Short mmCIF file of C-alpha atoms and ligand atoms in Angstrom, two decimals:
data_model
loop_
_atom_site.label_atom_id
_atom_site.label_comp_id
_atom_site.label_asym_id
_atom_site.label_seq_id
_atom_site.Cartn_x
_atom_site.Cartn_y
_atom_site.Cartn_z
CA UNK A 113 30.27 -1.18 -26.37
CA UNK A 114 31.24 -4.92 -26.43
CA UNK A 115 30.42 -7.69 -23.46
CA UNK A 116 33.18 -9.61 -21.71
CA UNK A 117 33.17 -12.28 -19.75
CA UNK A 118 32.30 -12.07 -16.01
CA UNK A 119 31.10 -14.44 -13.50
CA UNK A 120 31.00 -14.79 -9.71
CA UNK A 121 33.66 -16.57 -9.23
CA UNK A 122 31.63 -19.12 -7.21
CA UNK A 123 32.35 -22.52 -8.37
CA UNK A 124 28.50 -24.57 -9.58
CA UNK A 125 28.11 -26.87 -7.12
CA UNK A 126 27.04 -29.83 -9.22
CA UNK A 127 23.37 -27.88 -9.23
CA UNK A 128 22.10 -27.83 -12.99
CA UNK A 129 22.85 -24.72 -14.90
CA UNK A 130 20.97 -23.44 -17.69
CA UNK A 131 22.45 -21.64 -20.33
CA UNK A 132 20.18 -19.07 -22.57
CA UNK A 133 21.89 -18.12 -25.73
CA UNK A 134 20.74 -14.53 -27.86
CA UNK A 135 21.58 -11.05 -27.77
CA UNK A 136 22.36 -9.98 -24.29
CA UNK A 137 21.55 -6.35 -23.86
CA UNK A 138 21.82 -5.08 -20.12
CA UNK A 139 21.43 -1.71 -18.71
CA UNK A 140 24.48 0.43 -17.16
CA UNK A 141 22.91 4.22 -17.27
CA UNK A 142 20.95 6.50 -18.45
CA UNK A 143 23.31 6.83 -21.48
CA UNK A 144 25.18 3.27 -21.11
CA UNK A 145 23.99 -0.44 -22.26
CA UNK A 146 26.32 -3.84 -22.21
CA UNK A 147 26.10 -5.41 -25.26
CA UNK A 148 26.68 -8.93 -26.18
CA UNK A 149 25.40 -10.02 -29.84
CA UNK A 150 26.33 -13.49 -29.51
CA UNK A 151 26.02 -13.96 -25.06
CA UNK A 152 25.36 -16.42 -23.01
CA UNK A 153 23.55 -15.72 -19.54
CA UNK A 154 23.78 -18.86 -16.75
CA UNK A 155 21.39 -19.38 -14.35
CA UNK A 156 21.68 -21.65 -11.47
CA UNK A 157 18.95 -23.88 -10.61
CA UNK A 158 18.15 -21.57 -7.40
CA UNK A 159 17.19 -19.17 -9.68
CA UNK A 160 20.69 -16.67 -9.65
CA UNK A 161 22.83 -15.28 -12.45
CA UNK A 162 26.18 -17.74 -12.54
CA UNK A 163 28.09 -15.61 -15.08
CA UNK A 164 26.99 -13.44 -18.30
CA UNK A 165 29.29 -12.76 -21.56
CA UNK A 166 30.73 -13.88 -24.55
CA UNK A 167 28.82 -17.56 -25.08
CA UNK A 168 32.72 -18.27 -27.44
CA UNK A 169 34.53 -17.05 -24.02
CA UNK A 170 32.19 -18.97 -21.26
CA UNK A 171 31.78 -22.08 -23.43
CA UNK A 172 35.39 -22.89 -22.66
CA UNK A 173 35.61 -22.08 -19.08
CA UNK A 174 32.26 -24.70 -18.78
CA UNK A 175 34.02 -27.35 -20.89
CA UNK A 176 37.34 -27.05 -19.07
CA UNK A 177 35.68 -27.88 -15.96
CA UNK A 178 34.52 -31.46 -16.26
CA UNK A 179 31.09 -32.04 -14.37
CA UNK A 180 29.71 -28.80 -14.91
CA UNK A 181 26.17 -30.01 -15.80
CA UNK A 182 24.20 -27.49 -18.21
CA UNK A 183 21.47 -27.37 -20.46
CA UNK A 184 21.61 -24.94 -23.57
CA UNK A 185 18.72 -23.12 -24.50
CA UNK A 186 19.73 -21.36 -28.07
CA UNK A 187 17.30 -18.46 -28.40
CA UNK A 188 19.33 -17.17 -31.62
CA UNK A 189 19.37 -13.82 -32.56
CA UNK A 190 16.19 -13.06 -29.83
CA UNK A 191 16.98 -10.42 -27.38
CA UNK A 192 17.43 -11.78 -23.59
CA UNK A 193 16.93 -8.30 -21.34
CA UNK A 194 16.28 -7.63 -17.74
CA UNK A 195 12.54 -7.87 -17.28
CA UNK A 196 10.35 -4.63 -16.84
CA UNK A 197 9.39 -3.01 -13.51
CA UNK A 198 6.05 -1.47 -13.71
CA UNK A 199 6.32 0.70 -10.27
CA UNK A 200 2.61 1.80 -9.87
CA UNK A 201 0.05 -0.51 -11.20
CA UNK A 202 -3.50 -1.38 -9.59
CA UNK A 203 -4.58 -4.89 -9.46
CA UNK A 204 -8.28 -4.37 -9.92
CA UNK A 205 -8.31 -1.78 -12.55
CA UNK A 206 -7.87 -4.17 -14.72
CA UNK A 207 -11.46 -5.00 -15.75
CA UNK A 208 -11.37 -0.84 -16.79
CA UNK A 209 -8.78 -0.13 -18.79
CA UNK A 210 -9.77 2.29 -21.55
CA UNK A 211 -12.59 3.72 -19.83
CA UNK A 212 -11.67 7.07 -20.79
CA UNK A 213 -13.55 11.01 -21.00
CA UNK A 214 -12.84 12.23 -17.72
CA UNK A 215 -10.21 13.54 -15.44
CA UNK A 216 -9.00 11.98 -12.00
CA UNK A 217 -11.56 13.02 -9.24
CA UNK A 218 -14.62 11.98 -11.37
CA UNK A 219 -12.86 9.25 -13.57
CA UNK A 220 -12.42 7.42 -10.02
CA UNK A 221 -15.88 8.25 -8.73
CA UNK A 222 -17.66 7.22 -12.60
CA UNK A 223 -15.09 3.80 -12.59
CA UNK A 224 -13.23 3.05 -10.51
CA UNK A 225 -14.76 3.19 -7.17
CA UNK A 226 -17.51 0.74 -8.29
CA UNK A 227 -15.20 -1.70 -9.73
CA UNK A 228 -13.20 -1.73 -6.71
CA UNK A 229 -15.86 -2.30 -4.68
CA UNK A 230 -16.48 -5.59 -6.53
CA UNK A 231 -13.50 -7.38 -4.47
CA UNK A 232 -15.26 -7.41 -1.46
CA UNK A 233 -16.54 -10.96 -3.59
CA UNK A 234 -13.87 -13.17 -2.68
CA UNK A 235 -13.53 -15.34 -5.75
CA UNK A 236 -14.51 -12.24 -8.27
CA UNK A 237 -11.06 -10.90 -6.61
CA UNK A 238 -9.31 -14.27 -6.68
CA UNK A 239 -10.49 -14.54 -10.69
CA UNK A 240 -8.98 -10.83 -11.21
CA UNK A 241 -6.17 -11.49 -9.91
CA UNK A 242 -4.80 -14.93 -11.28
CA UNK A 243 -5.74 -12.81 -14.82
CA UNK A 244 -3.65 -9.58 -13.82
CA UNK A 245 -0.52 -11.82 -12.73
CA UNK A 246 -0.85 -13.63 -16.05
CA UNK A 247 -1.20 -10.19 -18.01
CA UNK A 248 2.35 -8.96 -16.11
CA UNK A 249 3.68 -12.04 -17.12
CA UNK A 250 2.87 -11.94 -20.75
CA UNK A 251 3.76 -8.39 -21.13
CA UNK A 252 7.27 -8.70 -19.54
CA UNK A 253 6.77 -7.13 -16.35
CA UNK A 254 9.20 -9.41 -13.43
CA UNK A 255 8.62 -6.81 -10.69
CA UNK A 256 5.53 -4.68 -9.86
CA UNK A 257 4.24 -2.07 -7.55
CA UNK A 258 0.87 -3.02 -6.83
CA UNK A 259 -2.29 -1.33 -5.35
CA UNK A 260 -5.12 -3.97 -4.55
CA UNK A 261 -8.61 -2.82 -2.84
CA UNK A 262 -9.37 -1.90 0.77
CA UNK A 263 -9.97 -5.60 1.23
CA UNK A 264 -8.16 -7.67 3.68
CA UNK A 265 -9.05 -10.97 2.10
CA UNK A 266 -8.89 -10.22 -1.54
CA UNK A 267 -5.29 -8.67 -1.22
CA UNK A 268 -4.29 -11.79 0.87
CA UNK A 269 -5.60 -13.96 -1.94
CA UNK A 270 -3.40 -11.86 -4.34
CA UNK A 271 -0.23 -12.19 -2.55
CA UNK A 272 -1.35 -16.43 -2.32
CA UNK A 273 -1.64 -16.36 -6.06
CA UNK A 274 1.67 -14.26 -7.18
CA UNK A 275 3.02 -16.73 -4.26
CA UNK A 276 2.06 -19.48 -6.44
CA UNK A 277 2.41 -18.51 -10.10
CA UNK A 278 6.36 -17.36 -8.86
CA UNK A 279 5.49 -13.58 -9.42
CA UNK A 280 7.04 -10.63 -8.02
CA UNK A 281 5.47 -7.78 -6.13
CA UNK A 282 5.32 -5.02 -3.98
CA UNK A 283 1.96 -4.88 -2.78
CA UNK A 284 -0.38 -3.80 -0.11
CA UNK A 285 -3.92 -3.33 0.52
CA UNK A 286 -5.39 0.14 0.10
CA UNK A 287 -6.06 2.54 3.26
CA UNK A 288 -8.86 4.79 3.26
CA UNK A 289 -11.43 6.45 5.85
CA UNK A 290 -13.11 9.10 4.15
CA UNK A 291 -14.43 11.19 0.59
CA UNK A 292 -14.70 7.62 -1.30
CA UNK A 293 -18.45 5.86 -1.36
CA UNK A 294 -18.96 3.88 2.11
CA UNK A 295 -18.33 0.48 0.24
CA UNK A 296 -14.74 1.36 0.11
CA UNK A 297 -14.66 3.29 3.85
CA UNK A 298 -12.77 1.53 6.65
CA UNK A 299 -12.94 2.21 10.33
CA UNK A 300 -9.34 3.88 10.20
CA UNK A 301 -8.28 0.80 13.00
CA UNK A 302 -9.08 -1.68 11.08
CA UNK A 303 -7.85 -0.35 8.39
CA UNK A 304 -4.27 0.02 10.40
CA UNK A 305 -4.39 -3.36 11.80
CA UNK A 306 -5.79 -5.56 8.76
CA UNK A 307 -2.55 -4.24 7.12
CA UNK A 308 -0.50 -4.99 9.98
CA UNK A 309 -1.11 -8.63 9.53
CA UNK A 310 -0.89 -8.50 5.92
CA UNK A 311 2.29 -7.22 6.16
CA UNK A 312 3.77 -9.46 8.89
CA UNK A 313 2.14 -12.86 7.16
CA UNK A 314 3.56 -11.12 3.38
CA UNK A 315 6.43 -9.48 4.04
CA UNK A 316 9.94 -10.76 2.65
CA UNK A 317 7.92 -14.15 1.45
CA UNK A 318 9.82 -16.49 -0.54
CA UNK A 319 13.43 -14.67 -0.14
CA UNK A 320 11.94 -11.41 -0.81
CA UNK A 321 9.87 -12.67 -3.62
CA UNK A 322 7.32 -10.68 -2.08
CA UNK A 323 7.06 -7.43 -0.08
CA UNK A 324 4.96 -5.31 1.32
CA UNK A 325 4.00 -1.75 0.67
CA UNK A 326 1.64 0.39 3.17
CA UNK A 327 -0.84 1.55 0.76
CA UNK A 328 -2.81 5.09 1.92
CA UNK A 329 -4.70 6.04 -2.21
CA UNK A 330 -3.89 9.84 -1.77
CA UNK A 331 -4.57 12.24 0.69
CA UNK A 332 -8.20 13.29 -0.44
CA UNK A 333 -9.55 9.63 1.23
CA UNK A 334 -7.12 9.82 4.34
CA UNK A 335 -8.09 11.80 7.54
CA UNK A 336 -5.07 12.83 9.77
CA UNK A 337 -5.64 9.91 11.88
CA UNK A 338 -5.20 7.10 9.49
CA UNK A 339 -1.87 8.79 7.46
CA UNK A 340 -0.53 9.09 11.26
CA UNK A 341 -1.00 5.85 12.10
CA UNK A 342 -0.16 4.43 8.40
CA UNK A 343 3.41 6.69 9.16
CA UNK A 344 4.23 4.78 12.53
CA UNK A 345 3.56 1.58 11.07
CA UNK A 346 5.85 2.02 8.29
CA UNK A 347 7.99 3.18 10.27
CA UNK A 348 8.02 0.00 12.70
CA UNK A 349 8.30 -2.63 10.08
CA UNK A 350 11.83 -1.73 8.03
CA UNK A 351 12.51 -2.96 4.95
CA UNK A 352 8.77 -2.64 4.02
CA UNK A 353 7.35 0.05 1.31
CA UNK A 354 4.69 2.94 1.32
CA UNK A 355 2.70 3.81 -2.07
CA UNK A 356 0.72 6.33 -2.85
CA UNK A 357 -0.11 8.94 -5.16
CA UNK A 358 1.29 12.48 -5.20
CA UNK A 359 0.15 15.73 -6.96
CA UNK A 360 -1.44 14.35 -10.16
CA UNK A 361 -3.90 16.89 -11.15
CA UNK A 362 -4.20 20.27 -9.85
CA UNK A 363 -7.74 19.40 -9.20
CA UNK A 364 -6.30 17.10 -6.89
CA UNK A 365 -4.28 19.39 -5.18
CA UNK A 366 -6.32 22.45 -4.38
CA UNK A 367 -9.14 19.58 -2.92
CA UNK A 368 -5.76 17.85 -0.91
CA UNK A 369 -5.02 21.77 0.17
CA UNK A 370 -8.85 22.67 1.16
CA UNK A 371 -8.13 19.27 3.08
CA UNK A 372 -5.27 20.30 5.22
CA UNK A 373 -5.20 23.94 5.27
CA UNK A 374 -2.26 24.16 7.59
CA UNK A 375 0.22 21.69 5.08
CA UNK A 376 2.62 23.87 3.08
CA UNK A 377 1.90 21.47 0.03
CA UNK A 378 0.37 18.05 -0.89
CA UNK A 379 3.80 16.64 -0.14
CA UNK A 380 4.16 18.32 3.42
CA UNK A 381 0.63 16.37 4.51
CA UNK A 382 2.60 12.96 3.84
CA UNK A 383 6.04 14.28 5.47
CA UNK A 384 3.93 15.44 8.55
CA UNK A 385 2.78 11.94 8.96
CA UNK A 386 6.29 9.95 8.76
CA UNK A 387 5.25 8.82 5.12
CA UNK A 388 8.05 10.35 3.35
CA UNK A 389 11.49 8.57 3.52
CA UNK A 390 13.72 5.29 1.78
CA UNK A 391 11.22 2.98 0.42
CA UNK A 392 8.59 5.41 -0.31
CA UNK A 393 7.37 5.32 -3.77
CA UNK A 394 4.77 8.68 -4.65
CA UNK A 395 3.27 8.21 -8.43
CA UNK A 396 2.78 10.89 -10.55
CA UNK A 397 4.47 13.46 -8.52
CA UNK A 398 3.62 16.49 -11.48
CA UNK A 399 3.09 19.72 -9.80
CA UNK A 400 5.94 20.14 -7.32
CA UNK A 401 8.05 23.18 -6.42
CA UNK A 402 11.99 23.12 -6.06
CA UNK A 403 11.47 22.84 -2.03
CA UNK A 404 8.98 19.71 -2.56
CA UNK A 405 11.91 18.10 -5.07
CA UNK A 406 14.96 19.07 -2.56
CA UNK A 407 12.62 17.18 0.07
CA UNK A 408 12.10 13.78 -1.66
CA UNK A 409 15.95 13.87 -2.98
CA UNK A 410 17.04 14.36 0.81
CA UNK A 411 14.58 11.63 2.02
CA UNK A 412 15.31 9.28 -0.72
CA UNK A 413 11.93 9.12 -1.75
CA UNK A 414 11.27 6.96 -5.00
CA UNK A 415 9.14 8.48 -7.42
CA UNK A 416 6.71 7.12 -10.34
CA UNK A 417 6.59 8.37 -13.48
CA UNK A 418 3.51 7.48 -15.45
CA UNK A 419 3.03 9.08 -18.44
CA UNK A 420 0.70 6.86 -20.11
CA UNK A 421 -1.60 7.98 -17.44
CA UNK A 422 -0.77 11.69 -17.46
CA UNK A 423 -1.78 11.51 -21.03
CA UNK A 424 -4.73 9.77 -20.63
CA UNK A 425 -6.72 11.43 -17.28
CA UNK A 426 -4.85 14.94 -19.33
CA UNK A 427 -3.00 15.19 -15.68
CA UNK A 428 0.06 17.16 -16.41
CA UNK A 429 3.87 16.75 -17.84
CA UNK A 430 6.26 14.92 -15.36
CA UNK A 431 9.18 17.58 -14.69
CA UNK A 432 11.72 15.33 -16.06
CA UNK A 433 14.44 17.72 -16.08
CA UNK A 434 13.50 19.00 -12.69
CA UNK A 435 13.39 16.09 -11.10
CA UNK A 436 16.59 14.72 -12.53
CA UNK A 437 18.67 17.88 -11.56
CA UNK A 438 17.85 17.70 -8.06
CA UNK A 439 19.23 13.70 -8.03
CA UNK A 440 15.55 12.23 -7.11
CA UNK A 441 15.23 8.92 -7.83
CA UNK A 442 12.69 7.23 -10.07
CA UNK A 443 10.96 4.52 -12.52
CA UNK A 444 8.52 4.05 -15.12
CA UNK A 445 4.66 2.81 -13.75
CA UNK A 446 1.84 2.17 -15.85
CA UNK A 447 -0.67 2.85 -13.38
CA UNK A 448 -3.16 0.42 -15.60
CA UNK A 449 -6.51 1.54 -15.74
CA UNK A 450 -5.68 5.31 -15.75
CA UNK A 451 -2.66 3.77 -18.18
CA UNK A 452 -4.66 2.35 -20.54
CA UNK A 453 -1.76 -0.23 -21.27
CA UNK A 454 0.58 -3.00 -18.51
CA UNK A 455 2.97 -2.75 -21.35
CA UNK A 456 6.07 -0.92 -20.09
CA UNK A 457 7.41 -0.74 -23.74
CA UNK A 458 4.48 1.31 -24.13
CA UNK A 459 5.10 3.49 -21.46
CA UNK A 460 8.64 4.04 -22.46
CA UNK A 461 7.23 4.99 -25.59
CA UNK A 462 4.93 7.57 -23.58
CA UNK A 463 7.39 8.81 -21.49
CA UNK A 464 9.20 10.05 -25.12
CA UNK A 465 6.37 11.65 -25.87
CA UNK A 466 4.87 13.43 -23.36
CA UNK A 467 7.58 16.00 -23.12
CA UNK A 468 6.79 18.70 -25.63
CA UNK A 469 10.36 19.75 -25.93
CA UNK A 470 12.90 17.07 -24.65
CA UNK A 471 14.27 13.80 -26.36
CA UNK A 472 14.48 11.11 -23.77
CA UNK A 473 16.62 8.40 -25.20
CA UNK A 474 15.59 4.88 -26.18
CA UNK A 475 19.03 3.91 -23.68
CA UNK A 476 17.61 6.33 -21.05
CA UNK A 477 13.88 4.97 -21.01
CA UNK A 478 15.41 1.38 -21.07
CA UNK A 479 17.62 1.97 -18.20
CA UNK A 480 14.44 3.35 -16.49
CA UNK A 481 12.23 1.13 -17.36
CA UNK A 482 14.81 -1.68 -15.30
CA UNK A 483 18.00 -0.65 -13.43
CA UNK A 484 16.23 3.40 -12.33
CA UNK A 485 13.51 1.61 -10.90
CA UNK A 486 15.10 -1.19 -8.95
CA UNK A 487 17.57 1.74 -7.97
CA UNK A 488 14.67 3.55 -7.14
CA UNK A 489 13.51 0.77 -4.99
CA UNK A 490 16.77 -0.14 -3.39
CA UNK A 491 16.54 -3.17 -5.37
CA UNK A 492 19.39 -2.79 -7.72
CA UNK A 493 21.53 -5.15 -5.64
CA UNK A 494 19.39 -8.17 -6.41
CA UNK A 495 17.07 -6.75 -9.68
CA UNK A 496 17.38 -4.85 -12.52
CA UNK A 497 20.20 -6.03 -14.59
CA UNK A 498 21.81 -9.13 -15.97
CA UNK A 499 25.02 -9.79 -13.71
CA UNK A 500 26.40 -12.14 -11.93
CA UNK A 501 25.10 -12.88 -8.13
CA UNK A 502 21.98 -11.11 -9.26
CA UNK A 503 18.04 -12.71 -9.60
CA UNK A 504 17.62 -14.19 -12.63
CA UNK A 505 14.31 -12.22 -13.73
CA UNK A 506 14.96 -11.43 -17.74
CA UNK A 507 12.70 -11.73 -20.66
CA UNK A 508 13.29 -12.70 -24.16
CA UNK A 509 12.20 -10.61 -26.93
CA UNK A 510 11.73 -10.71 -30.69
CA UNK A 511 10.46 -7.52 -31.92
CA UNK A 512 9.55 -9.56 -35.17
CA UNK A 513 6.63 -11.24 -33.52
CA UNK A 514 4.78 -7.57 -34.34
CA UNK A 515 4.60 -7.67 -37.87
CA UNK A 516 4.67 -3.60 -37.50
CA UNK A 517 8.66 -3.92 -36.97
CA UNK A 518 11.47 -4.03 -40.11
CA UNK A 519 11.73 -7.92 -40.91
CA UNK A 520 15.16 -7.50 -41.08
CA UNK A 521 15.16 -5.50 -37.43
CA UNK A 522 17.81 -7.55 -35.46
CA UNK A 523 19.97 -7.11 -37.98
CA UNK A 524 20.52 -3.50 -37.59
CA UNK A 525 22.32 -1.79 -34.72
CA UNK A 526 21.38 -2.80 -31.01
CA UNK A 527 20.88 1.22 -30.65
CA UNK A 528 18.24 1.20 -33.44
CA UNK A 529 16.80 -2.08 -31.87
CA UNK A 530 16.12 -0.45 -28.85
CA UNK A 531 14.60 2.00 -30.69
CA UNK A 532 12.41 -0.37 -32.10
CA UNK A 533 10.96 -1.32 -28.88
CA UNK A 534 10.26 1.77 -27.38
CA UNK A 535 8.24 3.20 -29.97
CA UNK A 536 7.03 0.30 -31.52
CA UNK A 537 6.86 -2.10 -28.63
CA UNK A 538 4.32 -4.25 -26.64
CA UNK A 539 3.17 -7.60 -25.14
CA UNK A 540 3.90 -9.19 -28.95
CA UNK A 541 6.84 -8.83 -28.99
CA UNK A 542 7.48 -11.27 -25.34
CA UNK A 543 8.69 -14.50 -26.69
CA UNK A 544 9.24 -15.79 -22.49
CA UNK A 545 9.38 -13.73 -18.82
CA UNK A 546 11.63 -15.44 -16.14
CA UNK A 547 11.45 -14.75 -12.95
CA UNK A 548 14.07 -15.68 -10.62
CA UNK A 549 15.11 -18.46 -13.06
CA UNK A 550 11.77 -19.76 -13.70
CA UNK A 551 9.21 -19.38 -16.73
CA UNK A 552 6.19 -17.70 -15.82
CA UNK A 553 5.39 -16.83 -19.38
CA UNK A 554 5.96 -18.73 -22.65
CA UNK A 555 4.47 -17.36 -26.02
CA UNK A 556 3.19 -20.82 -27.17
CA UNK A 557 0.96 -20.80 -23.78
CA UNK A 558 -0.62 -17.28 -24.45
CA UNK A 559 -3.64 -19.77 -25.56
CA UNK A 560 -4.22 -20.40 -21.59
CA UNK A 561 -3.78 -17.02 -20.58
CA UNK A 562 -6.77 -15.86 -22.94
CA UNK A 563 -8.88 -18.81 -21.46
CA UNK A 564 -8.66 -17.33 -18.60
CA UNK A 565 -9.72 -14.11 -19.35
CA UNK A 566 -12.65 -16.21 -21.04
CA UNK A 567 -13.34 -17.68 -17.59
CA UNK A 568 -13.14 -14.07 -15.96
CA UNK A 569 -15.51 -12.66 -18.52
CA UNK A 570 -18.46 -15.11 -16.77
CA UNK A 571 -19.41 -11.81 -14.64
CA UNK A 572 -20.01 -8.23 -15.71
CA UNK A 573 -17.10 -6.20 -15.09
N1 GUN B 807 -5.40 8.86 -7.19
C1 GUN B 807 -6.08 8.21 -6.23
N2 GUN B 807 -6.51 7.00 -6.65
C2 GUN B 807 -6.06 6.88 -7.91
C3 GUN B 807 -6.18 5.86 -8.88
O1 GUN B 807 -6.77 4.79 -8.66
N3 GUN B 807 -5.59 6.09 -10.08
C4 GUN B 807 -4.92 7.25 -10.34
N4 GUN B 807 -4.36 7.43 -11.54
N5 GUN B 807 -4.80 8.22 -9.46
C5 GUN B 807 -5.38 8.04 -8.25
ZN1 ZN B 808 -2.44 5.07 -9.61
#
């Protein structure tokens, strides 16, 4: 594979360019990556993709045109890659990852309940959060799915801060009426109408910077009533998301079936209620039938895959090749705390192996872990790969920062590189996360991002 040259044709405007020089390496497919040892990716000071290839190639088209105005930022042999999507992550898990010796149904009663229930303390939340955007940042991550709390004004304090730090998120406060302790219970209106306005005050912020997802948790906390409701609101605000989780643990699913004895399957009490459809993203998603698969594939449903999850809570495999043969759509999530890592090299890594009997390819997991999951999203028109006309949301790596990795490691083949970073990967090896063309994570600064964590660590988590 070799890069060439391409650019949008669109003439700068006499707005500054920035030009980052390494080793381009952008997703096609599953089996297919663009790769450009010595590349050059331009970014246009609103924050878009002005042309990617051959730095030899562009370097003359720039100087040929007199009063092109461009800055060079040489980042040598580094890698300069799409940034990760995490597509299932909760926001205020964060203070409990690694919290492990349990599966799901008591894991979230013994944790996670009880550390959700902290956010009802508005600046506890606010501190959370500014330290969970500044973790996705430093671990690469340029678009999440997020789950925040029940809580109207902690989520809106989240979406104000990944407003303000330039993050990018799908997010939406949780929904949830019953079988959770009452600290986390809603009066199933309020819960319906508090995200109502966070989704028309959210919503499509900042160009799309920022979008909301109608968050029900799972079944086993929804009566009827609220998933009905949650279902017609989706449905009446397009271009929004809905997240939830779907058949994790069989525990979970004979309670969800106990639930709603008259739903053919855990999946059939979300399609009764209008959840099921583009823009729906369902983690997990393990213990499915053919009929259940056939469903989401025909409803382009988006689904999760979270292995480093699955491993840890001992949930279940993902049916990879299932899922994959009947042409349903998904991504990689690290679904931090049950993940017990936001690094999506990590998860790639997991996602390898979890399957007992299938190699899933460092190009596959890559291409998951970026272009699958804005695909998934109906993103991949604006995120997920380095082209022209696209958002400029990349990272640059250097898989030498982990002393672990070869020394000599981006010297060898860009296939064994990749390699490198799936099973040896994680935060250390970010060197700088861009979203939309700006810097929302420089090594050098990591300094700040542990203060704050120092700051956070004031209260008892
Ligand atoms: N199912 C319902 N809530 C949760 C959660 O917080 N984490 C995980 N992994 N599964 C869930
Ligand atoms: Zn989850």
């Amino acid at each position: 594979m070799s890069g060439s040259v391409s650019n949008n044709g669109c003439a700068n405007k006499g707005g500054a360019l920035t030009v980052y020089l390494g080793h381009i390496v952008d997703p096609i497919d599953e089996d297919n990556y663009r790769d450009i040892p010595e590349g050059a990716l331009v970014v246009s000071s609103d924050g878009l993709i002005e042309a990617v290839g051959n730095w030899s190639e562009l370097e003359s088209h720039y100087s040929a045109n007199a009063g092109i105005n461009a800055r060079v930022i040489n980042c040598g042999q580094k890698l300069i890659m799409p940034g990760m999507i995490d597509m299932h992550i909760h926001l205020p898990q964060v203070t409990q990852i690694g919290k492990s010796g349990d599966t799901l149904l008591s894991w979230l009663e013994k944790y996670i309940f009880p550390a959700e229930s902290r956010f009802s303390d508005l600046s506890y939340a606010e501190k959370i959060a500014a330290w969970f955007f500044d973790q996705l940042a430093c671990n690469g991550t340029t678009l999440a799915v997020v789950f925040t709390t029940i809580h109207k004004e902690a989520t809106d304090a989240a979406f104000s801060i990944a407003a303000a730090k330039g993050m990018r998120a799908i997010m939406g406060k949780v929904l949830m009426d019953r079988n959770a302790p009452a600290a986390l219970l809603e009066d199933s209106k309020k819960s319906i109408s508090d995200s109502e306005n966070l989704a028309a005050k959210w919503h499509g912020h900042d160009d799309g910077r920022l979008l909301y997802a109608f968050t029900p948790r799972f079944a086993i906390t929804a009566t009827d009533e609220l998933l009905n409701e949650c279902g017609k609101l989706w449905q009446s605000n397009p271009g929004t998301y809905m997240h939830t989780h779907l058949s994790e643990s069989i525990e979970e699913v004979k309670k969800v079936s106990s639930l709603f004895p008259d739903s053919r399957s855990y999946l059939d009490v979300y399609d009764r209620s209008g959840l099921c459809g583009s823009r729906s993203v369902f983690a997990h998603s393990i213990h499915l039938d053919d009929e259940n698969l056939n469903l989401l594939h025909r409803k382009k449903c988006a689904l999760a895959h979270c292995p480093s999850s699955n491993f840890f809570l001992k949930s279940g495999i993902f049916p990879i090749e299932r899922v994959k043969s009947a042409g349903v759509q998904f991504g990689l999530g690290s679904d931090v705390a049950a993940g017990p890592q936001m690094s999506i090299f990590g998860v790639m890594k997991d996602a390898n192996f979890i399957q007992p009997q299938i190699w899933i390819s460092p190009r596959e997991l890559f291409y998951r872990a970026t272009r699958g999951g804005a695909k998934a999203l109906q993103l991949d028109d604006r995120l997920g790969s380095l082209e022209s006309g696209k958002e400029a949301d990349f990272i640059i790596v250097d898989p030498t920062l982990k002393n672990a990795c070869p020394r000599d490691i981006l010297e060898h083949e860009t296939d064994d590189i990749l390699s490198a970073l799936v099973f040896l990967g994680d935060d250390r090896m970010i060197d700088a996360t861009y979203i939309r063309g700006r810097q929302v994570f420089k090594r050098e600064e990591e300094a700040n991002a542990s203060s704050e964590l120092h700051k956070v660590r004031g209260g008892k988590q």
